[in-house]
XYZ file of N, CA and C in Angstrom:
630
model
N 9.519 -7.263 27.562
C 9.939 -8.464 26.700
C 8.629 -9.389 26.753
N 8.221 -9.662 27.908
C 7.032 -10.847 28.200
C 5.785 -10.187 27.453
N 5.657 -8.643 27.625
C 4.424 -8.121 26.962
C 4.369 -8.425 25.730
N 5.517 -8.262 25.082
C 5.819 -8.357 23.501
C 5.291 -9.705 23.132
N 5.702 -10.710 23.877
C 5.276 -12.063 23.335
C 3.859 -12.343 23.586
N 3.374 -11.742 24.687
C 1.950 -11.803 24.925
C 1.037 -11.287 23.952
N 1.462 -10.061 23.486
C 0.750 -9.344 22.326
C 0.855 -10.113 21.226
N 1.944 -10.729 20.817
C 2.407 -11.411 19.520
C 1.382 -12.694 19.452
N 1.426 -13.392 20.677
C 0.531 -14.492 20.842
C -0.980 -14.086 20.661
N -1.244 -12.956 21.379
C -2.775 -12.455 21.229
C -3.136 -12.321 19.761
N -2.137 -11.721 19.062
C -2.448 -11.366 17.634
C -2.501 -12.636 16.820
N -1.549 -13.768 17.192
C -1.903 -14.954 16.587
C -3.123 -15.692 16.582
N -3.648 -15.497 17.852
C -4.942 -16.337 17.976
C -5.842 -15.473 17.589
N -6.012 -14.046 17.202
C -6.899 -13.470 16.316
C -6.878 -13.709 15.105
N -5.824 -13.955 14.347
C -5.636 -14.175 13.002
C -6.137 -15.537 12.875
N -5.949 -16.572 13.542
C -6.277 -17.996 13.188
C -7.753 -17.866 13.140
N -8.743 -16.875 13.504
C -10.161 -17.011 13.447
C -10.513 -16.663 11.808
N -9.447 -16.187 11.229
C -9.696 -15.742 9.785
C -9.246 -16.444 8.658
N -9.972 -17.083 7.764
C -9.300 -17.783 6.658
C -9.490 -16.953 5.384
N -8.418 -16.771 4.615
C -8.557 -15.625 3.407
C -7.834 -16.202 2.215
N -8.219 -16.000 1.271
C -7.599 -16.296 -0.338
C -7.339 -15.096 -0.995
N -6.411 -14.554 -1.436
C -6.292 -13.402 -2.332
C -5.373 -13.813 -3.342
N -5.876 -13.684 -4.733
C -5.351 -14.384 -5.826
C -5.282 -13.109 -6.926
N -4.524 -13.552 -7.999
C -4.686 -12.751 -9.198
C -4.964 -13.713 -10.296
N -5.948 -13.382 -11.023
C -6.334 -14.596 -12.053
C -6.711 -13.767 -13.486
N -5.984 -14.377 -14.493
C -6.388 -14.089 -15.819
C -7.482 -14.718 -16.435
N -8.421 -14.047 -16.731
C -9.550 -14.547 -17.385
C -9.653 -14.196 -18.935
N -9.558 -15.238 -19.628
C -9.569 -15.223 -21.051
C -11.080 -14.684 -21.558
N -10.975 -14.251 -22.872
C -12.153 -13.757 -23.435
C -13.231 -15.068 -23.548
N -14.427 -14.609 -23.248
C -15.694 -15.631 -23.382
C -15.353 -16.832 -22.353
N -14.723 -16.528 -21.150
C -14.403 -17.393 -20.083
C -15.099 -16.925 -18.907
N -15.457 -18.208 -18.100
C -16.338 -18.050 -16.824
C -15.417 -18.722 -15.871
N -14.977 -18.021 -14.695
C -14.153 -18.606 -13.827
C -14.922 -18.519 -12.309
N -14.812 -19.784 -11.746
C -15.456 -19.727 -10.345
C -14.635 -20.149 -9.263
N -14.833 -19.772 -8.077
C -13.951 -20.028 -6.917
C -15.195 -20.292 -5.822
N -14.347 -21.105 -4.752
C -15.443 -21.533 -3.679
C -14.835 -21.369 -2.362
N -15.584 -21.038 -1.430
C -15.407 -20.995 -0.045
C -16.597 -21.871 0.812
N -16.141 -22.265 1.780
C -17.098 -23.112 2.740
C -16.909 -22.924 4.063
N -17.687 -21.884 4.590
C -17.579 -21.527 6.004
C -17.990 -22.725 6.682
N -17.331 -22.916 8.094
C -17.724 -24.079 8.838
C -18.806 -23.848 9.873
N -19.100 -22.457 10.103
C -20.027 -22.222 11.134
C -21.262 -21.349 10.509
N -22.365 -21.382 11.025
C -23.433 -20.489 10.558
C -23.520 -19.176 11.181
N -23.454 -18.121 10.341
C -23.355 -16.661 10.879
C -21.975 -16.057 10.776
N -21.082 -16.766 10.122
C -19.911 -16.293 9.750
C -19.869 -15.179 8.863
N -19.069 -14.293 8.905
C -18.848 -13.089 7.899
C -17.844 -13.549 6.728
N -18.328 -13.128 5.413
C -17.545 -13.382 4.284
C -17.625 -12.022 3.641
N -16.130 -11.835 3.410
C -15.735 -10.534 2.769
C -15.259 -11.119 1.342
N -15.928 -10.198 0.405
C -15.314 -10.300 -0.843
C -15.038 -8.986 -1.676
N -13.764 -9.121 -2.264
C -13.158 -7.972 -2.891
C -12.643 -8.224 -4.203
N -12.837 -7.500 -5.200
C -12.385 -7.565 -6.596
C -12.050 -6.314 -7.196
N -10.957 -6.485 -8.072
C -10.799 -5.094 -8.973
C -9.994 -5.544 -10.237
N -10.400 -5.241 -11.414
C -10.130 -5.315 -12.563
C -8.858 -4.567 -12.888
N -7.633 -5.247 -13.057
C -6.303 -4.555 -13.040
C -6.010 -4.184 -14.432
N -6.376 -5.032 -15.520
C -5.963 -4.495 -16.968
C -6.954 -5.403 -17.733
N -7.054 -4.791 -18.818
C -7.987 -5.528 -19.947
C -9.266 -4.911 -20.385
N -9.358 -4.655 -21.835
C -10.713 -4.068 -22.218
C -10.998 -2.830 -21.617
N -12.166 -2.722 -21.034
C -12.711 -1.450 -20.491
C -12.462 -1.427 -18.780
N -11.785 -2.413 -18.291
C -11.466 -2.792 -17.030
C -12.872 -3.152 -16.246
N -13.704 -3.753 -16.908
C -14.923 -4.345 -16.422
C -15.105 -5.788 -16.562
N -16.177 -6.234 -15.584
C -16.215 -7.722 -15.436
C -17.596 -7.790 -14.778
N -18.169 -9.062 -15.236
C -19.451 -9.572 -14.734
C -19.197 -10.494 -13.526
N -19.959 -10.233 -12.297
C -19.536 -11.074 -11.178
C -21.221 -11.768 -10.619
N -21.050 -12.872 -9.948
C -22.065 -13.394 -9.361
C -21.694 -14.221 -8.005
N -22.387 -13.947 -6.921
C -22.087 -14.809 -5.788
C -23.163 -15.668 -5.354
N -23.131 -16.668 -5.360
C -24.059 -17.662 -4.906
C -24.077 -18.417 -3.603
N -25.048 -18.887 -2.986
C -24.803 -19.659 -1.812
C -25.432 -21.032 -2.043
N -25.524 -21.982 -0.869
C -26.029 -23.205 -1.024
C -27.398 -23.117 -1.623
N -27.605 -24.211 -2.610
C -28.852 -24.257 -3.225
C -28.991 -23.113 -4.496
N -27.674 -22.713 -4.897
C -27.724 -21.662 -6.085
C -28.627 -20.610 -5.854
N -28.622 -20.220 -4.737
C -29.219 -18.804 -4.210
C -28.262 -17.791 -4.639
N -28.832 -16.599 -5.243
C -28.000 -15.627 -5.773
C -27.933 -14.716 -4.465
N -26.782 -14.263 -4.046
C -26.395 -13.334 -3.212
C -26.080 -11.861 -3.427
N -25.140 -11.905 -4.485
C -24.507 -10.687 -5.070
C -24.396 -10.987 -6.614
N -24.796 -9.938 -7.171
C -24.345 -10.025 -8.827
C -24.333 -8.659 -9.341
N -23.444 -8.483 -10.567
C -23.277 -7.247 -11.116
C -22.918 -7.461 -12.438
N -23.175 -6.604 -13.370
C -22.511 -6.492 -14.834
C -21.478 -5.201 -15.139
N -20.696 -5.488 -15.736
C -19.558 -4.571 -16.137
C -19.193 -3.595 -15.031
N -18.874 -4.141 -14.065
C -18.233 -3.596 -12.701
C -16.728 -3.494 -12.779
N -16.065 -2.455 -12.411
C -14.651 -2.318 -12.428
C -13.874 -2.877 -10.959
N -14.842 -2.947 -9.940
C -14.264 -3.310 -8.650
C -15.471 -3.374 -7.614
N -15.329 -4.247 -6.684
C -16.380 -4.111 -5.689
C -15.863 -4.815 -4.235
N -16.454 -4.205 -3.222
C -15.898 -4.664 -1.946
C -17.211 -4.836 -0.918
N -17.612 -6.270 -0.710
C -18.666 -6.448 -0.077
C -18.423 -7.587 1.269
N -19.268 -7.396 2.200
C -19.462 -8.449 3.274
C -20.720 -8.644 3.643
N -21.184 -9.927 3.663
C -22.297 -10.613 3.951
C -22.114 -11.507 5.062
N -23.261 -12.015 5.588
C -23.276 -13.137 6.613
C -23.606 -14.432 5.857
N -22.910 -15.472 6.390
C -23.374 -16.804 5.733
C -24.377 -17.474 6.510
N -25.759 -17.352 6.315
C -26.876 -17.933 7.010
C -26.836 -19.424 6.805
N -26.173 -19.954 6.029
C -26.214 -21.341 5.795
C -24.826 -21.878 5.775
N -24.666 -23.233 6.183
C -23.434 -23.725 6.042
C -23.507 -24.426 4.739
N -22.474 -24.357 3.898
C -22.227 -24.955 2.778
C -21.141 -24.344 1.813
N -21.297 -24.608 0.742
C -20.419 -24.127 -0.368
C -20.813 -22.687 -1.187
N -20.119 -21.836 -1.038
C -20.398 -20.554 -1.476
C -19.414 -20.374 -2.747
N -20.207 -19.901 -3.847
C -19.486 -19.866 -5.205
C -19.362 -18.391 -5.760
N -18.145 -17.982 -6.141
C -17.850 -16.743 -6.596
C -17.331 -16.798 -8.043
N -18.209 -16.121 -8.991
C -17.922 -16.463 -10.364
C -17.678 -14.939 -10.952
N -16.753 -15.004 -11.889
C -16.389 -14.006 -12.881
C -16.605 -14.508 -14.131
N -17.386 -13.644 -14.915
C -17.715 -13.694 -16.328
C -17.064 -12.672 -17.310
N -16.592 -13.358 -18.184
C -15.758 -12.469 -19.326
C -16.218 -12.817 -20.702
N -17.552 -13.410 -20.600
C -18.164 -13.703 -21.902
C -18.554 -12.647 -22.962
N -18.733 -11.574 -22.376
C -18.890 -10.265 -22.990
C -18.001 -9.769 -23.866
N -16.600 -10.388 -23.638
C -15.369 -9.841 -24.486
C -15.149 -10.931 -25.537
N -14.987 -10.420 -26.878
C -14.658 -11.418 -27.822
C -13.065 -11.646 -28.027
N -12.141 -10.523 -27.544
C -10.831 -11.146 -27.575
C -10.126 -10.572 -26.533
N -10.744 -9.664 -25.795
C -9.812 -9.106 -24.377
C -9.644 -10.005 -23.462
N -8.397 -10.219 -22.710
C -8.293 -11.063 -21.619
C -8.109 -9.873 -20.553
N -8.568 -10.478 -19.321
C -8.528 -9.406 -18.062
C -7.760 -10.184 -16.823
N -7.160 -9.217 -16.194
C -6.606 -9.696 -14.891
C -7.285 -9.158 -13.745
N -7.725 -9.868 -12.858
C -8.626 -9.597 -11.940
C -7.749 -10.019 -10.577
N -7.646 -9.071 -9.620
C -7.134 -9.327 -8.339
C -8.642 -9.448 -7.549
N -8.648 -10.453 -6.552
C -9.807 -10.711 -5.554
C -9.348 -11.296 -4.345
N -10.285 -11.272 -3.352
C -9.798 -11.538 -2.049
C -11.020 -12.262 -1.579
N -11.184 -13.467 -0.946
C -12.174 -14.132 -0.426
C -11.774 -14.493 1.171
N -12.462 -13.705 2.172
C -11.999 -14.111 3.381
C -13.349 -14.447 4.198
N -12.973 -15.352 5.036
C -13.981 -15.926 5.866
C -13.699 -15.758 7.311
N -14.589 -15.071 8.188
C -14.240 -14.651 9.332
C -15.246 -15.029 10.459
N -14.830 -15.680 11.511
C -15.771 -16.032 12.540
C -16.070 -14.999 13.462
N -17.075 -14.591 14.064
C -17.389 -13.496 14.790
C -17.101 -13.933 16.152
N -17.187 -15.067 16.609
C -16.676 -15.214 17.969
C -15.195 -15.082 18.438
N -14.817 -14.363 19.193
C -13.397 -14.278 19.673
C -12.921 -15.287 20.646
N -11.724 -15.406 20.187
C -10.902 -16.568 20.957
C -10.803 -16.189 22.566
N -10.815 -17.142 23.303
C -10.586 -17.093 24.530
C -9.068 -17.041 24.770
N -8.699 -15.980 25.316
C -7.378 -15.790 25.357
C -6.731 -15.963 26.831
N -5.609 -16.490 27.059
C -5.211 -16.632 28.357
C -4.607 -15.333 28.888
N -5.012 -15.130 30.113
C -4.357 -13.871 30.972
C -3.017 -13.936 31.265
N -2.523 -12.933 31.177
C -0.981 -12.877 31.532
C -0.886 -12.885 33.220
N 0.104 -13.668 33.636
C 0.226 -13.745 34.942
C 0.439 -12.374 35.902
N -0.321 -12.178 36.788
C 0.028 -10.743 37.483
C -0.754 -9.543 36.810
N -1.679 -9.780 35.838
C -2.305 -8.730 35.134
C -3.851 -8.973 35.626
N -4.418 -7.740 35.465
C -5.862 -7.750 35.936
C -6.754 -7.933 34.574
N -7.937 -8.356 34.776
C -8.756 -8.515 33.532
C -8.847 -7.371 32.579
N -8.696 -6.293 33.508
C -9.209 -4.797 32.554
C -7.896 -4.694 31.801
N -6.674 -4.857 32.185
C -5.585 -4.760 31.403
C -5.534 -5.713 30.269
N -5.870 -6.843 30.402
C -6.101 -7.833 29.297
C -7.124 -7.337 28.400
N -8.154 -6.934 28.767
C -9.334 -6.374 27.821
C -8.842 -5.190 27.092
N -8.012 -4.514 27.867
C -7.694 -3.168 27.139
C -6.714 -3.520 26.036
N -5.688 -4.586 26.504
C -4.686 -4.985 25.260
C -5.515 -5.577 24.180
N -6.441 -6.508 24.381
C -7.082 -7.102 23.337
C -7.695 -6.297 22.327
N -8.604 -5.048 22.952
C -9.322 -4.210 22.175
C -8.260 -3.405 21.349
N -7.143 -3.173 22.178
C -6.023 -2.245 21.016
C -5.688 -3.155 19.936
N -5.376 -4.580 20.059
C -4.896 -5.196 19.062
C -6.005 -5.531 18.025
N -7.232 -5.598 18.595
C -8.469 -5.635 17.523
C -8.486 -4.366 16.635
N -8.367 -3.226 17.445
C -8.417 -1.928 16.698
C -7.170 -1.918 15.460
N -5.916 -2.381 16.137
C -4.796 -2.220 15.187
C -5.123 -3.337 14.069
N -5.581 -4.390 14.197
C -5.881 -5.372 13.163
C -6.817 -4.692 12.305
N -8.035 -4.082 12.670
C -8.902 -3.459 11.703
C -8.243 -2.243 10.919
N -7.163 -1.370 11.539
C -6.681 -0.526 10.769
C -5.707 -0.874 9.849
N -4.968 -2.239 10.005
C -4.142 -2.774 8.877
C -5.050 -3.425 8.076
N -6.269 -3.783 8.130
C -7.369 -4.343 6.963
C -7.598 -3.081 6.158
N -7.804 -1.726 6.710
C -8.091 -0.745 6.093
C -6.829 -0.039 5.040
N -5.722 -0.198 5.672
C -4.441 0.135 4.951
C -4.365 -0.859 3.725
N -4.621 -1.946 3.848
C -4.353 -2.844 2.735
C -5.437 -2.974 1.680
N -6.785 -2.244 2.145
C -7.688 -2.096 1.186
C -7.239 -0.867 0.436
N -6.768 0.119 1.207
C -6.370 1.338 0.250
C -5.325 1.169 -0.305
N -4.262 0.219 -0.315
C -3.137 -0.073 -1.246
C -3.693 -0.777 -2.243
N -4.640 -1.740 -2.157
C -5.161 -2.457 -3.362
C -5.747 -1.442 -4.280
N -6.620 -0.245 -3.671
C -7.363 0.562 -4.375
C -6.538 1.566 -5.097
N -5.301 1.815 -4.527
C -4.457 2.970 -5.396
C -3.628 1.891 -6.371
N -3.365 0.931 -6.004
C -2.759 -0.084 -7.073
C -3.549 -0.377 -8.305
N -4.995 -0.468 -8.192
C -5.761 -0.591 -9.126
C -5.875 0.888 -9.931
N -5.980 2.058 -9.239
C -5.926 3.279 -10.012
C -4.681 3.412 -10.632
N -3.653 3.112 -10.204
C -2.236 3.281 -10.891
C -2.312 2.422 -12.308
N -2.568 1.071 -12.145
C -2.877 0.199 -13.246
C -3.565 0.933 -14.470
N -4.792 1.385 -13.999
C -5.857 1.992 -14.688
C -5.056 3.291 -15.586
N -4.510 4.034 -14.807
C -3.926 5.311 -15.102
C -2.804 5.047 -16.192
N -2.019 4.060 -15.872
C -0.917 3.636 -16.789
C -1.439 2.980 -18.020
N -2.554 2.323 -17.887
C -3.007 1.940 -19.274
C -3.621 2.940 -20.185
N -4.155 4.089 -19.312
C -4.558 5.079 -20.291
C -3.466 5.957 -20.790
N -2.359 6.009 -20.151
C -1.121 6.591 -20.629
C -0.623 5.994 -21.785
N -0.625 4.631 -21.817
C -0.065 3.508 -22.789
C -0.984 3.944 -24.037
N -2.167 4.078 -23.763
C -3.182 4.005 -24.960
C -3.174 5.439 -25.635
N -2.879 6.569 -24.534
C -2.742 7.853 -25.383
C -1.305 7.798 -26.299
N -0.391 7.385 -25.723
C 0.915 7.208 -26.182
C 0.799 6.624 -27.638
N 0.169 5.648 -27.559
C -0.105 4.892 -28.973
C -0.917 5.434 -29.963
N -1.986 6.298 -29.429
C -2.624 7.156 -30.326
C -1.864 8.138 -31.136
N -0.902 8.937 -30.132
C -0.289 9.820 -30.448
C 0.792 9.260 -31.614
N 1.515 8.277 -31.482
C 2.346 7.748 -32.308
C 1.670 7.200 -33.737
N 0.512 6.737 -33.484
C -0.159 6.422 -34.879
C -0.661 7.728 -35.686
N -1.031 8.644 -35.019
C -1.445 9.875 -35.547
C -0.095 10.345 -36.212
N 0.946 10.393 -35.454
C 2.208 11.170 -36.092
C 2.634 10.392 -37.341
N 2.520 9.057 -37.187
C 2.862 8.318 -38.380
C 1.792 8.587 -39.776
N 0.583 8.522 -39.452
C -0.410 8.966 -40.404
C 0.010 10.374 -41.194
N 0.301 11.398 -40.145
C 0.236 12.562 -40.669
C 1.552 12.688 -41.370
N 2.926 12.064 -41.153
C 3.921 11.984 -41.672
C 3.685 11.235 -43.335
N 2.962 10.401 -43.316
C 2.635 9.637 -44.500
C 1.748 10.526 -45.497
N 0.919 11.295 -44.694
C 0.097 12.159 -45.523
C 0.994 13.281 -46.263
N 1.807 13.768 -45.480
C 2.868 14.726 -45.821
C 3.706 14.287 -47.070
N 4.014 13.176 -47.196
C 4.839 12.447 -48.061
C 4.145 12.402 -49.367
N 2.897 11.902 -49.253
C 2.046 11.653 -50.264
C 1.607 13.056 -51.057
N 1.403 14.106 -50.173
C 1.099 15.524 -50.664
C 2.390 15.902 -51.410
N 3.655 15.788 -50.934
C 4.836 16.177 -51.464
C 4.874 15.496 -52.970
N 4.754 14.019 -52.878
C 4.905 13.312 -54.154
C 3.784 13.877 -55.180
N 2.581 14.084 -54.608
C 1.426 14.626 -55.627
C 1.864 16.021 -56.124
N 2.348 16.735 -55.356
C 2.847 18.177 -55.900
C 3.952 17.994 -56.840
N 4.990 17.292 -56.650
C 5.897 16.895 -57.566
C 5.281 16.462 -58.959
N 4.376 15.501 -58.940
C 3.920 15.005 -60.078
C 3.095 16.038 -60.727
N 2.480 16.977 -60.197
C 1.608 17.989 -60.893
C 2.623 18.901 -61.344
N 3.754 19.278 -60.904
C 4.704 20.155 -61.420
C 5.051 20.015 -62.580
N 5.676 18.341 -62.411
C 6.371 17.882 -63.687
C 5.274 17.794 -64.777
N 4.205 17.585 -64.529
C 2.932 17.283 -65.749
C 2.769 18.529 -66.295
N 3.003 19.684 -65.780
C 2.691 21.262 -66.142
C 3.980 21.397 -66.931
N 5.137 21.032 -66.453
C 6.400 21.360 -67.308
C 6.348 20.453 -68.603
N 5.996 19.339 -68.558
C 5.956 18.372 -69.666
C 4.888 18.934 -70.761
N 3.854 19.412 -70.235
C 2.775 19.877 -71.310
C 3.412 21.189 -71.897
N 4.054 22.022 -71.097
C 4.696 23.191 -71.632
C 5.565 22.959 -72.823
N 6.433 22.007 -72.456
C 7.647 21.592 -73.394
C 6.740 21.117 -74.812
N 6.022 20.341 -74.801
C 5.268 19.797 -75.808
C 4.566 20.891 -76.657
N 3.992 22.090 -75.772
C 3.322 23.223 -76.648
C 4.410 23.845 -77.576
N 5.873 24.101 -76.963
C 6.734 24.771 -77.529
C 7.212 23.890 -78.954
N 7.257 22.568 -78.615
C 7.608 21.764 -79.651
C 6.720 21.978 -80.817
């Protein structure tokens, strides 16, 4: 039981080194939205992930700028991205999404901004345990933490694929319905035209007999 409490405390210390923001934001047509992160230490790692969940062609323009408006990352008409870079300067980092290319389509974007300090916390050793045991437990928890992050990223990726495939299915279903309605209308028009032509012939024949 004590080892469980120790592991939980160790994991809590590790997670305290990471500050993350995960949001889903609706970007209207011709809108530009920006979000900010400010690392407290030079050399911190900043992870930036985004994925367009719905709207238009599932693409968006993005730009990441650092202090002094220095462009770090940028791209046009991207569906998703996953980046990690080092904050070489202390200051405000800006993450912008630009939907000005769309005239009427609004888009939903999932994104996450995480600031992680590379310095590991100094963890208290368990009474009666050797430094080798503490180090092995620490490395195991770091490994589990990395695997959990990988699983979370995979879940986001599959969620994005699911939303896009569902949108394709809805679009295909709408096209099939529209095509069926057009086909039915054409059949009705053709039937009415045939009736009109037949009646015209019969009326002309009756006038000839008279």
